[in-house]
Tab-separated table of C-alpha atoms in Angstrom:
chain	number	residue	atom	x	y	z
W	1	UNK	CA	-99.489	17.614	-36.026
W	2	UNK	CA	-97.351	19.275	-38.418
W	3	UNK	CA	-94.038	17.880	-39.504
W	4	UNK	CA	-91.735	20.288	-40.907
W	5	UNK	CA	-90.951	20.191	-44.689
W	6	UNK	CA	-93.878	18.294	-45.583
W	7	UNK	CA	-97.447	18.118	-45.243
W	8	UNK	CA	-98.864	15.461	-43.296
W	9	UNK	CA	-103.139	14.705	-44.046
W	10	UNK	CA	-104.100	12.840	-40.191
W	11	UNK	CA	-106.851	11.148	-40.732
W	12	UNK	CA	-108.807	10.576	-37.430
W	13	UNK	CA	-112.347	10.238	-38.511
W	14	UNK	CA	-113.760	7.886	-41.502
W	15	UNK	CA	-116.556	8.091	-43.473
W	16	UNK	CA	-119.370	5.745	-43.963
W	17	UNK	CA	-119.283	3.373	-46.697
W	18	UNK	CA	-120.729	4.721	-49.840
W	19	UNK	CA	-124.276	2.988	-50.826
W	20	UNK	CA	-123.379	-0.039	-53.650
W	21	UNK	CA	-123.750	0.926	-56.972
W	22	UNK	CA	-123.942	-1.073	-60.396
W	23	UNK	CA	-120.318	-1.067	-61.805
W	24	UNK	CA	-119.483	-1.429	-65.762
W	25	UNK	CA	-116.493	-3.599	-66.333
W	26	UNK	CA	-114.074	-3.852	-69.335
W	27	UNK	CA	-111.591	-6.657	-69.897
W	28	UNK	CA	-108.819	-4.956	-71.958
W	29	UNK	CA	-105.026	-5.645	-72.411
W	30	UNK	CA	-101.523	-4.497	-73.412
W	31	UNK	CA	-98.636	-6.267	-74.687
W	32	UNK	CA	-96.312	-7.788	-72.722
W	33	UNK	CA	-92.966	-9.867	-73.997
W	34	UNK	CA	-94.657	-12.983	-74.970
W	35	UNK	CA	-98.437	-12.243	-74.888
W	36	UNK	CA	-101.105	-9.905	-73.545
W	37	UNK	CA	-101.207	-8.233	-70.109
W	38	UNK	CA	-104.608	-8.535	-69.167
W	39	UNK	CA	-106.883	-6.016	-66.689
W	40	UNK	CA	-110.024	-4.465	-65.590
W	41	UNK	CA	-110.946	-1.292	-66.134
W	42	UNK	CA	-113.736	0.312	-63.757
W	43	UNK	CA	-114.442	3.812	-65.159
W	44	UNK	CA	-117.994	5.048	-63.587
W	45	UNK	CA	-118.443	8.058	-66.261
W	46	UNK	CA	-115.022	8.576	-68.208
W	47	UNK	CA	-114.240	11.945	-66.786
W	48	UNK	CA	-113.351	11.911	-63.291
W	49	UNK	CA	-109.787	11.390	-61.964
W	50	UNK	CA	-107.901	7.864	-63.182
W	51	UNK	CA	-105.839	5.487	-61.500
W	52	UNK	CA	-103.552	2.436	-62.473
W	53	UNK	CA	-103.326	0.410	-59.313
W	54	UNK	CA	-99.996	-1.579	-58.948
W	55	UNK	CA	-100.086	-4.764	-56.961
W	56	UNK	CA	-97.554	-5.833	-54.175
W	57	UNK	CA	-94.706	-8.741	-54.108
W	58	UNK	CA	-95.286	-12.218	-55.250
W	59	UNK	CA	-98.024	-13.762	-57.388
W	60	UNK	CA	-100.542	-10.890	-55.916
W	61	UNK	CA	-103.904	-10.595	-58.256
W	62	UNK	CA	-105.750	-7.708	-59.972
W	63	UNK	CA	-107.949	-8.141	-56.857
W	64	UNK	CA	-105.322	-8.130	-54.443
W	65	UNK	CA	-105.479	-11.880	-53.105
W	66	UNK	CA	-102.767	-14.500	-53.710
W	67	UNK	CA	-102.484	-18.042	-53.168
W	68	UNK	CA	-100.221	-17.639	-50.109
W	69	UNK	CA	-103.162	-17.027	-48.040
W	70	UNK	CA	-104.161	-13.264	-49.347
W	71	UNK	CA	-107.799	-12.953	-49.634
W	72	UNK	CA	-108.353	-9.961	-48.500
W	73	UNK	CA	-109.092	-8.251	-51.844
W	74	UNK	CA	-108.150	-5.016	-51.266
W	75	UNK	CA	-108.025	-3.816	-54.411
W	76	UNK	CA	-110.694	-4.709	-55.846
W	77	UNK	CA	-112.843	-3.085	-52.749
W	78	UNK	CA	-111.042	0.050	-53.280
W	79	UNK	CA	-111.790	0.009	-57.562
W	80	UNK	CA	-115.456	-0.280	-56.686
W	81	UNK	CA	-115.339	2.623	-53.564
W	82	UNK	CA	-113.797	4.767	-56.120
W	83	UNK	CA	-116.126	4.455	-58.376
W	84	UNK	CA	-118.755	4.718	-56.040
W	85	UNK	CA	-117.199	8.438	-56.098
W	86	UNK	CA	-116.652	8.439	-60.013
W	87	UNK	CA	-113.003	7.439	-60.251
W	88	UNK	CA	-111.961	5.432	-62.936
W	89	UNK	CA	-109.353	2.560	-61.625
W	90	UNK	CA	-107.489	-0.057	-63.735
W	91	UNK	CA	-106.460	-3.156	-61.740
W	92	UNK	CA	-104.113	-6.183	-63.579
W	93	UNK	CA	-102.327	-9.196	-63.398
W	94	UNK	CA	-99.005	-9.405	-63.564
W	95	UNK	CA	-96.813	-10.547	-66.116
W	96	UNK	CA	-97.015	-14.351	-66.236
W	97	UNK	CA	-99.645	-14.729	-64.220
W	98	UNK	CA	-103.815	-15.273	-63.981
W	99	UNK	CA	-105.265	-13.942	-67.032
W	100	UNK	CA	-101.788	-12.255	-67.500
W	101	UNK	CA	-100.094	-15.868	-68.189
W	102	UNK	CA	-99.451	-16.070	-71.793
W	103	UNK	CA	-97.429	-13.019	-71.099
W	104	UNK	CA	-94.121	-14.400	-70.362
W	105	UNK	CA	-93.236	-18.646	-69.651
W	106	UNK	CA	-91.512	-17.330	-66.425
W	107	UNK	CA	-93.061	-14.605	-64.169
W	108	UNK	CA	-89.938	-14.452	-62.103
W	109	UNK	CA	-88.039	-13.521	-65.150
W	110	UNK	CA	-89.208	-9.820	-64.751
W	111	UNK	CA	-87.443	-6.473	-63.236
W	112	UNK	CA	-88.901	-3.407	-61.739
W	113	UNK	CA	-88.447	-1.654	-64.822
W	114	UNK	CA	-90.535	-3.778	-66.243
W	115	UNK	CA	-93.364	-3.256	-64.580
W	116	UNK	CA	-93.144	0.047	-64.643
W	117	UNK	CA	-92.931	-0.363	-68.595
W	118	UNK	CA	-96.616	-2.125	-67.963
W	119	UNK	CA	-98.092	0.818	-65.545
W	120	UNK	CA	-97.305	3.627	-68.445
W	121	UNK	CA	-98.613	1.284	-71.166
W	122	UNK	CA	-102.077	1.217	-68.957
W	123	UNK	CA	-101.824	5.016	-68.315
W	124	UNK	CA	-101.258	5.229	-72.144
W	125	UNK	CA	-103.965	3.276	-72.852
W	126	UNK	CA	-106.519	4.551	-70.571
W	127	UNK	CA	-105.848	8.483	-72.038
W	128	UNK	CA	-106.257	7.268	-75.604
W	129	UNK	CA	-109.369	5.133	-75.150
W	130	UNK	CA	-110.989	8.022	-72.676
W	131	UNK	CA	-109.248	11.012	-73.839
W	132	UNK	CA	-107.892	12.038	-69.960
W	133	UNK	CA	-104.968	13.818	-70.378
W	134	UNK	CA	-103.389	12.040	-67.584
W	135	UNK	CA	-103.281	9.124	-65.287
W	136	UNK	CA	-102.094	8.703	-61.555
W	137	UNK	CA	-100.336	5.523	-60.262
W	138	UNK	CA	-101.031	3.716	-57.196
W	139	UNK	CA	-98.638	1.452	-55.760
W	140	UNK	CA	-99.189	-1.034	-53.085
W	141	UNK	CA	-96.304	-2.317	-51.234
W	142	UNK	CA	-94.029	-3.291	-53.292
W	143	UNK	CA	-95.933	-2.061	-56.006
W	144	UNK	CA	-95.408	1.420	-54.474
W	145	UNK	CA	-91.368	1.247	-55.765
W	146	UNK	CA	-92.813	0.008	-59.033
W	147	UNK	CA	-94.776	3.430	-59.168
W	148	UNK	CA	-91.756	5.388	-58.185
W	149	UNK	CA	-89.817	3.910	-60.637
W	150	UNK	CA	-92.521	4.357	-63.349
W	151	UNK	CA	-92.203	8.524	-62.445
W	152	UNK	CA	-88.981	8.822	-62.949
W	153	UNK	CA	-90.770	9.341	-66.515
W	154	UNK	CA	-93.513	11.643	-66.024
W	155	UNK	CA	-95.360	11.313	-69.374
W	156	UNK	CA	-98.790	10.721	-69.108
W	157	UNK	CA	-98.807	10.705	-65.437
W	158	UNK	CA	-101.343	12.955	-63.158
W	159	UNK	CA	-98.648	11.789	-60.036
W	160	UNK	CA	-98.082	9.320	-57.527
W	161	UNK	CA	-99.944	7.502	-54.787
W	162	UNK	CA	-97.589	5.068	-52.684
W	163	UNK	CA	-100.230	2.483	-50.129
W	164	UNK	CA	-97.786	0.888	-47.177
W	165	UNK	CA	-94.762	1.468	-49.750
W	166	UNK	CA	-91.261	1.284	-48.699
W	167	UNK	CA	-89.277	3.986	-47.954
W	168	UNK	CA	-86.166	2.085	-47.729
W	169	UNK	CA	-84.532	-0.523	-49.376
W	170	UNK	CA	-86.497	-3.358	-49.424
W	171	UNK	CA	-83.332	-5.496	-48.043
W	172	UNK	CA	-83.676	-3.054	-44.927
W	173	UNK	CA	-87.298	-3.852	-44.735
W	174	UNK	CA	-87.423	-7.459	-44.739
W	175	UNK	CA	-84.117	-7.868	-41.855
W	176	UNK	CA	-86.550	-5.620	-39.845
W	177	UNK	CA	-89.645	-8.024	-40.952
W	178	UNK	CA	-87.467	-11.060	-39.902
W	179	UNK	CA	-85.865	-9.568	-36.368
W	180	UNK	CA	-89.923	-8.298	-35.363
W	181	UNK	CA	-91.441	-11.890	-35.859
W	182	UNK	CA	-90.135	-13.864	-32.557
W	183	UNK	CA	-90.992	-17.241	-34.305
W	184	UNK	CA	-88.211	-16.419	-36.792
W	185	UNK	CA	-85.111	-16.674	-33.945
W	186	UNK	CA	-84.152	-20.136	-35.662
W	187	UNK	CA	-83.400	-19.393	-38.875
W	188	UNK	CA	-82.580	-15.165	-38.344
W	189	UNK	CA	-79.054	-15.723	-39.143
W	190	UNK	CA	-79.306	-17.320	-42.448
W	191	UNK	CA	-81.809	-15.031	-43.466
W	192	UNK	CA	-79.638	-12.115	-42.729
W	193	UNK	CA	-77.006	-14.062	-44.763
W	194	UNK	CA	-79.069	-14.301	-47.704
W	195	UNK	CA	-80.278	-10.798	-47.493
W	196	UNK	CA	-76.528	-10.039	-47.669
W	197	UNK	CA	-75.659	-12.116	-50.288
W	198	UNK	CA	-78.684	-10.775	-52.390
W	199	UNK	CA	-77.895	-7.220	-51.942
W	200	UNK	CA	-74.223	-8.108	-53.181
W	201	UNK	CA	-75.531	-9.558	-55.917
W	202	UNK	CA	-74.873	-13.093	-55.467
W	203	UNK	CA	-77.663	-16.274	-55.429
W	204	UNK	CA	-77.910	-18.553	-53.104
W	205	UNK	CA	-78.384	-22.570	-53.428
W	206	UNK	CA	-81.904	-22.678	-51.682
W	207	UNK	CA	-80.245	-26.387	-50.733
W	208	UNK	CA	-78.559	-24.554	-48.201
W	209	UNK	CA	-81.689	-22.704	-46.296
W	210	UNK	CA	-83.438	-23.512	-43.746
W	211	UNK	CA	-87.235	-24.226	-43.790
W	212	UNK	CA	-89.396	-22.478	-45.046
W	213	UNK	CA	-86.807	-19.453	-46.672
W	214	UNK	CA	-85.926	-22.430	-49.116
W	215	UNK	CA	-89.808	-21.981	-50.613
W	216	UNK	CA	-89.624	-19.037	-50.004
W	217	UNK	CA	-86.826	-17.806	-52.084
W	218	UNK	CA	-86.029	-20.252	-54.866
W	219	UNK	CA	-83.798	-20.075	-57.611
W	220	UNK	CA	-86.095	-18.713	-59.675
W	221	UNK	CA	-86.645	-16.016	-58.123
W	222	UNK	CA	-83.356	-14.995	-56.894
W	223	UNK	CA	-82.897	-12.707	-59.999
W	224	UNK	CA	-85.616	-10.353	-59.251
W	225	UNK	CA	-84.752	-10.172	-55.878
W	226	UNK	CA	-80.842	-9.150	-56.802
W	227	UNK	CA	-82.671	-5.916	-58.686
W	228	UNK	CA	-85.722	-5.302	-56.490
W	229	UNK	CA	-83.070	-4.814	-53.322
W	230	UNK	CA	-81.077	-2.895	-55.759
W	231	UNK	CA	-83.162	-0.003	-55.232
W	232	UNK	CA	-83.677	2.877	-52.681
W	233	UNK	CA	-87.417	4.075	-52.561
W	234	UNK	CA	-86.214	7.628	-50.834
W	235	UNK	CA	-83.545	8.113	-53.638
W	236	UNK	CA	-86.173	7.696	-56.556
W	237	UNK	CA	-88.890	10.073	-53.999
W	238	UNK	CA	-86.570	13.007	-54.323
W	239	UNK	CA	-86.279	12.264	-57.882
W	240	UNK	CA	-89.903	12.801	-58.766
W	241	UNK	CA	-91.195	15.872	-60.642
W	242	UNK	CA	-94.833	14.806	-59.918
W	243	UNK	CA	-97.750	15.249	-56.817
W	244	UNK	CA	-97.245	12.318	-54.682
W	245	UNK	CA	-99.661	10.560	-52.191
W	246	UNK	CA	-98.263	8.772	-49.391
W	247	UNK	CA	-100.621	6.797	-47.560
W	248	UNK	CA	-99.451	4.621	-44.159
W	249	UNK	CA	-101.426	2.246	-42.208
W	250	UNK	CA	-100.356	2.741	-38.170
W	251	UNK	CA	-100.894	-0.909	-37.768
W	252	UNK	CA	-99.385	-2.187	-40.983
W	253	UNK	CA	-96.446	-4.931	-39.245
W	254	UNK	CA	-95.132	-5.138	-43.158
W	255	UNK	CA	-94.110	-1.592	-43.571
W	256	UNK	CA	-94.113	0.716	-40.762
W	257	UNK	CA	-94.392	4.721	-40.275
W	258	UNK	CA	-91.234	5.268	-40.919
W	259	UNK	CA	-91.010	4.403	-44.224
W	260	UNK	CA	-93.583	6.865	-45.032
W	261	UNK	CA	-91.409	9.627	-43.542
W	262	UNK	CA	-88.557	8.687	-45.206
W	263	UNK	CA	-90.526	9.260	-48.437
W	264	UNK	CA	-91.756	12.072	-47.316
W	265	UNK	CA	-88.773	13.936	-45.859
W	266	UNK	CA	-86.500	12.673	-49.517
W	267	UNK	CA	-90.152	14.033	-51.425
W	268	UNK	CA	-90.625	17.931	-48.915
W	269	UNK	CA	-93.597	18.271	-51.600
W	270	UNK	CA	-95.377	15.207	-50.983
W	271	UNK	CA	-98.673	14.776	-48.882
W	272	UNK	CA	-98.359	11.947	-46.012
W	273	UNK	CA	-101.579	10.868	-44.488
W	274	UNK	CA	-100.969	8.348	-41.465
W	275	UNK	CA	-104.281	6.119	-40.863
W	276	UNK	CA	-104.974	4.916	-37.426
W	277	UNK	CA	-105.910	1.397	-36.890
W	278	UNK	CA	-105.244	0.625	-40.709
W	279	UNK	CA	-102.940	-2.419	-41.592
W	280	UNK	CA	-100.884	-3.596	-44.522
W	281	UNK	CA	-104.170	-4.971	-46.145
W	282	UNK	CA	-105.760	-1.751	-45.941
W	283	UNK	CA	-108.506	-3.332	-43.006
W	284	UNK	CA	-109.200	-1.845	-39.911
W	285	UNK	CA	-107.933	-3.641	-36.462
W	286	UNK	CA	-108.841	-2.827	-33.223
W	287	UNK	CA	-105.382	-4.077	-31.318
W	288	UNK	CA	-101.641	-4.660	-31.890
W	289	UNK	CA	-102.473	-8.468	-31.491
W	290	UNK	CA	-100.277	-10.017	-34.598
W	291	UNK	CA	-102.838	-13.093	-34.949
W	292	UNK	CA	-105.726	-10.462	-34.939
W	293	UNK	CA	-103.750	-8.536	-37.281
W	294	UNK	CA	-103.169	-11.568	-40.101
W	295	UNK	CA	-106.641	-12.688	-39.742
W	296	UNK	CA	-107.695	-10.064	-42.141
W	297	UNK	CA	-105.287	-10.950	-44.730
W	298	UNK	CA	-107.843	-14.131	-45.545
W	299	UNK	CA	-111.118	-12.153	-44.748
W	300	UNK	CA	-112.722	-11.139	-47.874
W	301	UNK	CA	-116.250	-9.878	-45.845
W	302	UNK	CA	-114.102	-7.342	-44.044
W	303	UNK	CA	-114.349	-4.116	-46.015
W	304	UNK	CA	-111.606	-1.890	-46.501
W	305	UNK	CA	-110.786	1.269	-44.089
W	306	UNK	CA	-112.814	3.896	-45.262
W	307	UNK	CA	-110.058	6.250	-44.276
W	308	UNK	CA	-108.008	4.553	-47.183
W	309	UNK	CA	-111.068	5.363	-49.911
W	310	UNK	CA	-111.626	9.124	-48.440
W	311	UNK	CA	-107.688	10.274	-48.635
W	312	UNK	CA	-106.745	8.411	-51.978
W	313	UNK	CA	-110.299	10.100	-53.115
W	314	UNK	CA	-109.600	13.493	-51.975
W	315	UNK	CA	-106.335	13.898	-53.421
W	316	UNK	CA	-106.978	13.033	-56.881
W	317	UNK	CA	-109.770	15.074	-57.223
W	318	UNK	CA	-108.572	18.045	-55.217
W	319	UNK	CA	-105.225	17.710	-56.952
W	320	UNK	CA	-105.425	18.929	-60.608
């Protein structure tokens, strides 16, 4: 179906997996405040399209697994499908963290600019190590603003591919995470409190929240969240000069469909392929059963949605 002012890419059918083959690794860095940024590059032949892939919130890996009970490694399934089609794909750890620690004492002590400082050194590095003249982003989640904010500078950049990203403020996003989960009716209100107080700017003594949202927003972290809900993903979309990607899981319960058309209606340019059955981990799931749903989040034997490989694939190589 065709949505006016933008194209939409349905994806219905997928693909079969493509047969394994060997990979070639490289271990490579750039600096970051304190110490190295470290990655892995996968680059199959050192010609075909390139791709810096941005990780979502929290202490999420080069693979895409985090100690919060992500092991779903997305992203490292989707580096080795894309090469399996000869695309090159550089996957890191964040600032502060994994092989990325020496990089600064305190990984909450980071902004989005920041990180988007860290995607164009990659891109940088990747074109003068292989020559490319330019390198696409792809931003997962929350990594998805990162890339938007990264293309507000478009040196060095092929464009834009934004996985289950936001399309509205992420203070938005998480009051309509909160309200959807019904186990979350005792402490709604002072969530939505804190979500107000963060968007104004203002910490809050973690003292004075209720189980669990005390662990799960400490002090510590209360500075990145006062800029990360500073920003509105639609606002930077329009902004960007670039060919953007918007992919959208129809059973992600992080970041729903309409974020995706709010990108795409701010960015009339962009391409917005909606994947059936695909959640916020990039797996497939057969129902709209929530426990069904999280199970994949730990399930590293569950490959990733061909759909997911197939449209990201496509559009970098058909897009030149």
């Amino acid at each position: 179906m065709k949505v006016p002012g933008f194209a939409i890419l349905a994806i219905v059918a997928v693909s079969a997996a493509a047969a394994p083959t060997p990979l070639v690794t490289t271990e490579l860095t750039v600096p970051g405040p304190q110490g190295p940024v470290a990655g892995t590059l996968v680059d199959p032949d050192g010609k075909g399209p390139a791709i810096v892939i941005i990780p979502g919130s929290g202490p999420t890996d080069r693979d895409g697994n985090n100690p919060l009970g992500v092991k779903a490694a997305s992203y490292r399934m989707l580096a080795e499908a894309l090469a399996a089609r000869g695309i090159a794909t550089l996957r890191a750890d964040k600032r502060g963290l994994g092989a990325s620690k020496a990089a600064m004492a305190d990984p909450s002590a980071v902004t989005i600019a920041d990180y988007a400082g860290d995607a164009h050194a990659w891109a940088k590095l990747i074109a003068e190590r292989t020559g490319r003249r330019c390198v696409w982003l792809l931003g997962h989640s929350e990594g998805g603003l990162i890339a938007l904010r990264a293309a507000q500078d478009p040196s060095g950049l092929c464009g834009i591919i934004l996985v289950a990203a936001p399309g509205r403020p992420l203070g938005t996003v998480m009051r309509g995470q909160f309200r959807a989960n019904p186990a979350n009716a005792a402490i709604l209100d002072a969530a939505l409190a804190m979500l107000d107080a963060i968007e104004a700017g203002r910490q809050v003594d973690p003292a004075t929240l209720p189980p669990p949202l005390d662990k799960m927003f400490p002090a510590a972290v209360q500075p990145y969240m006062i800029d990360l809900l500073s920003y509105d993903p639609a606002k930077l979309a329009a902004s960007v000069r670039l060919p953007i990607l918007i992919v959208q899981g129809e059973r992600d319960t992080q970041v729903g469909v309409e974020d995706a058309r709010a990108l795409a209606v701010a960015a009339p340019r962009a391409t917005l392929a909606l994947l059936p059955g695909v959640n916020h981990v990039l797996k497939l799931v057969a129902t709209d059963d929530r426990a069904a749903n999280r199970a994949t989040y730990g399930d590293p034997t569950l490959p990733i949605a061909p759909a997911v490989i197939d449209t990201v694939a496509a559009f970098v190589t058909m897009t030149r």
